[in-house]
Short mmCIF file of C-alpha atoms and ligand atoms in Angstrom, two decimals:
data_model
loop_
_atom_site.label_atom_id
_atom_site.label_comp_id
_atom_site.label_asym_id
_atom_site.label_seq_id
_atom_site.Cartn_x
_atom_site.Cartn_y
_atom_site.Cartn_z
CA MET A 27 0.13 -0.02 0.09
CA THR A 28 1.03 3.65 -0.70
CA ASP A 29 1.09 6.07 2.34
CA LEU A 30 -1.11 8.93 2.29
CA GLY A 31 -0.12 11.87 4.57
CA LEU A 32 -4.06 12.64 5.27
CA VAL A 33 -3.84 15.82 7.40
CA ALA A 34 -7.03 17.84 8.73
CA SER A 35 -7.98 20.93 10.53
CA SER A 36 -11.24 22.04 12.74
CA CYS A 37 -13.83 22.38 10.09
CA GLY A 38 -17.38 22.03 10.54
CA GLY A 39 -18.26 18.18 9.85
CA LEU A 40 -14.85 17.13 10.81
CA ASP A 41 -16.79 14.68 13.61
CA THR A 42 -19.49 13.70 11.12
CA ARG A 43 -17.66 13.32 7.99
CA PHE A 44 -14.01 13.18 8.34
CA THR A 45 -13.73 9.35 8.97
CA ASP A 46 -16.80 7.83 6.69
CA GLU A 47 -16.13 10.56 3.67
CA LEU A 48 -12.30 10.94 3.36
CA ALA A 49 -10.25 8.59 5.64
CA LYS A 50 -11.87 5.08 4.94
CA PRO A 51 -12.91 5.69 1.11
CA ALA A 52 -9.03 6.64 0.95
CA VAL A 53 -8.13 3.33 2.53
CA ALA A 54 -10.50 1.72 -0.14
CA ARG A 55 -8.61 3.31 -2.88
CA GLY A 56 -5.37 1.67 -1.49
CA TRP A 57 -4.07 4.26 0.50
CA ARG A 58 -2.29 3.60 3.89
CA LEU A 59 -3.28 6.61 6.14
CA ALA A 60 -0.61 8.57 8.09
CA VAL A 61 -2.88 10.92 9.90
CA THR A 62 -2.04 14.23 11.61
CA LEU A 63 -4.92 16.40 13.00
CA THR A 64 -4.28 20.29 14.15
CA PRO A 65 -4.60 20.22 18.05
CA THR A 66 -8.40 21.40 17.67
CA ALA A 67 -9.41 19.03 15.32
CA TRP A 68 -7.80 16.41 17.92
CA GLY A 69 -9.79 17.89 20.53
CA TRP A 70 -12.94 17.97 18.65
CA LEU A 71 -12.63 14.19 17.59
CA LYS A 72 -11.90 13.56 21.16
CA ALA A 73 -14.54 15.33 22.63
CA THR A 74 -17.06 13.78 20.37
CA GLY A 75 -15.83 10.17 20.55
CA GLY A 76 -14.86 9.86 16.88
CA LEU A 77 -10.83 9.27 17.26
CA GLY A 78 -11.10 5.32 17.70
CA GLU A 79 -13.08 4.56 14.87
CA LEU A 80 -10.40 7.27 12.79
CA GLU A 81 -7.63 5.19 14.59
CA ALA A 82 -9.07 1.93 13.11
CA ALA A 83 -8.59 3.02 9.77
CA THR A 84 -4.92 2.69 9.77
CA ASP A 85 -2.23 0.80 11.38
CA LEU A 86 -0.15 4.17 12.04
CA PRO A 87 -0.84 6.24 15.25
CA VAL A 88 -3.13 9.37 14.64
CA ARG A 89 -1.02 12.44 15.63
CA SER A 90 -1.56 15.84 16.62
CA THR A 91 1.63 16.82 18.61
CA SER A 92 5.06 16.52 17.64
CA ARG A 93 7.54 13.81 19.37
CA LEU A 94 9.83 14.67 22.06
CA PRO A 95 13.82 14.67 21.28
CA GLY A 96 14.93 11.34 20.90
CA GLU A 97 11.77 9.45 20.21
CA PRO A 98 11.46 7.44 17.01
CA ARG A 99 9.21 9.22 14.12
CA PRO A 100 5.68 7.45 14.39
CA HIS A 101 5.15 8.25 10.63
CA PRO A 102 6.73 7.01 7.34
CA ASP A 103 7.71 9.82 5.07
CA PRO A 104 4.70 9.79 2.21
CA LYS A 105 5.09 11.42 -1.05
CA VAL A 106 1.76 12.39 -1.24
CA PHE A 107 -0.25 14.54 1.09
CA LEU A 108 -4.25 15.41 1.33
CA PHE A 109 -4.99 18.33 3.71
CA ALA A 110 -8.74 18.15 4.13
CA PRO A 111 -10.74 19.80 5.39
CA ALA A 112 -8.29 22.64 5.75
CA SER A 113 -9.59 25.83 7.75
CA ALA A 114 -9.23 29.24 6.56
CA ASN A 115 -6.94 29.68 9.45
CA SER A 116 -4.50 26.32 8.43
CA VAL A 117 -4.35 27.57 5.00
CA ALA A 118 -3.21 31.09 6.09
CA LYS A 119 -0.44 29.63 8.14
CA LEU A 120 0.68 27.21 5.75
CA ALA A 121 1.05 29.80 3.27
CA LEU A 122 2.92 31.99 5.37
CA GLY A 123 5.34 28.94 6.47
CA ILE A 124 4.00 29.29 10.05
CA ALA A 125 4.59 25.69 11.80
CA ASP A 126 3.10 26.01 15.11
CA ASN A 127 2.00 22.55 15.41
CA GLN A 128 2.71 18.85 14.18
CA ALA A 129 0.08 19.44 11.11
CA LEU A 130 1.41 22.51 9.81
CA THR A 131 5.19 21.24 10.66
CA LEU A 132 4.46 18.33 8.49
CA LEU A 133 3.20 20.14 5.48
CA GLY A 134 5.51 23.12 5.48
CA ASP A 135 8.26 20.87 5.62
CA VAL A 136 7.40 19.34 2.24
CA LEU A 137 5.64 22.47 0.79
CA GLY A 138 7.25 23.10 -2.48
CA ALA A 139 9.85 19.81 -2.50
CA PRO A 140 10.64 18.09 -5.75
CA GLY A 141 8.75 14.76 -5.82
CA ILE A 142 6.03 15.75 -3.43
CA THR A 143 2.26 16.16 -3.91
CA ILE A 144 -0.30 17.89 -1.88
CA VAL A 145 -3.83 18.68 -2.53
CA VAL A 146 -5.52 21.04 -0.10
CA ALA A 147 -9.01 20.73 -0.01
CA TYR A 148 -10.67 24.10 2.19
CA GLN A 149 -13.58 24.57 3.72
CA ILE A 150 -14.57 28.23 4.30
CA GLN A 151 -17.13 30.80 5.15
CA ASP A 152 -18.25 32.70 2.14
CA THR A 153 -17.14 35.77 3.50
CA ARG A 154 -13.59 34.62 3.76
CA VAL A 155 -12.74 35.40 0.14
CA HIS A 156 -13.20 38.98 0.88
CA HIS A 157 -10.35 38.75 3.41
CA PRO A 158 -7.43 40.70 1.65
CA ALA A 159 -4.77 38.20 2.10
CA TRP A 160 -7.13 35.45 1.23
CA GLN A 161 -6.36 35.06 -2.53
CA ARG A 162 -2.76 35.54 -2.08
CA HIS A 163 -2.44 32.78 0.22
CA LEU A 164 -4.14 30.46 -2.35
CA ASP A 165 -1.70 31.86 -5.07
CA THR A 166 1.07 31.32 -2.80
CA LEU A 167 -0.05 27.56 -2.17
CA ALA A 168 -0.43 27.12 -6.07
CA GLY A 169 2.82 28.41 -6.88
CA ALA A 170 4.20 25.98 -4.97
CA GLY A 171 2.34 23.43 -6.90
CA VAL A 172 -0.29 22.46 -4.44
CA ARG A 173 -3.58 21.11 -6.07
CA LEU A 174 -6.43 23.17 -4.53
CA HIS A 175 -10.00 22.35 -4.10
CA ARG A 176 -12.88 24.38 -2.25
CA LEU A 177 -14.94 21.76 -0.43
CA ASP A 178 -18.81 22.36 -0.63
CA PRO A 179 -20.78 21.26 2.43
CA ARG A 180 -23.54 20.04 0.29
CA ARG A 181 -21.19 17.63 -1.70
CA PRO A 182 -19.23 14.62 -0.43
CA TRP A 183 -15.60 15.16 1.11
CA SER A 184 -14.25 12.51 -0.77
CA GLU A 185 -14.03 14.57 -4.20
CA PRO A 186 -10.59 15.83 -3.53
CA LEU A 187 -9.41 12.09 -3.53
CA ASP A 188 -9.78 12.44 -7.17
CA LEU A 189 -7.02 14.76 -7.26
CA LEU A 190 -4.68 12.31 -5.95
CA PRO A 191 -2.41 10.41 -8.02
CA SER A 192 -3.38 6.53 -8.27
CA PRO A 193 -1.77 4.96 -5.27
CA ALA A 194 1.27 2.78 -6.51
C1 LIG B 201 -18.51 24.28 15.03
C2 LIG B 201 -17.40 25.00 14.15
C3 LIG B 201 -17.17 25.05 12.77
C4 LIG B 201 -16.08 25.58 12.09
N1 LIG B 201 -16.00 25.23 10.69
C5 LIG B 201 -15.05 25.97 9.97
C6 LIG B 201 -14.82 25.79 8.72
O1 LIG B 201 -15.58 24.99 7.95
N2 LIG B 201 -13.86 26.33 8.12
C7 LIG B 201 -12.87 27.31 8.88
O2 LIG B 201 -12.12 27.83 8.27
N3 LIG B 201 -13.15 27.26 10.16
C8 LIG B 201 -13.97 26.97 10.77
N4 LIG B 201 -14.14 26.96 11.96
C9 LIG B 201 -13.18 28.00 12.77
C10 LIG B 201 -11.75 26.94 13.15
O3 LIG B 201 -12.18 25.69 14.30
C11 LIG B 201 -10.87 27.77 14.08
O4 LIG B 201 -10.47 28.74 12.94
C12 LIG B 201 -9.83 27.00 14.25
O5 LIG B 201 -8.83 27.97 15.24
C13 LIG B 201 -8.85 26.75 13.37
O6 LIG B 201 -7.77 26.11 13.83
P1 LIG B 201 -6.95 24.56 13.09
O7 LIG B 201 -6.66 25.51 11.65
O8 LIG B 201 -5.68 24.91 13.85
O9 LIG B 201 -7.71 23.48 13.13
C14 LIG B 201 -15.42 26.45 12.67
C15 LIG B 201 -15.40 26.70 14.01
C16 LIG B 201 -16.27 25.90 14.91
C17 LIG B 201 -16.46 25.79 16.27
#
């Protein structure tokens, strides 16, 4: 199986849709999941009891915190990443190179690197497109080769899986 770095942040629907519409369909397509959540996303899944079902979809630990110095790295190094759902907050931080949590550290370390594929599927309020920096953030990511997709809350979250290459 091919490793997929699946990263998620705290968007509405995370607790009800992420595992069923993204994680499990990705596994069904042949991906082995290395899941990293933002601290807020992890807190939501922990609070709503959804962590166990997500953990059952992969043989790797679901991460949200960094390892301690000297601890082994718990995940392999995927060549393909899907950041979905991506919040406006995390998209902005990724574009700016901010790495104040493990999810953004992971993505920031590979953004723009040769041989790496990153799909960012963001879910935002309609009003967010008017923020003066928003389009610049998207342009920055697109300029680094990121494939961008806006999630429509009325449509399945599995759609951005079609933007990934076929698992080897
Ligand atoms: C119920 C709820 C739903 C939210 N949905 C979204 C969303 O769909 N998109 C978004 O950009 N932010 C959403 N937010 C706001 C983010 O959770 C908030 O900006 C948070 O700081 C993002 O942190 P993270 O990017 O580290 O996960 C939502 C907040 C709440 C409480």
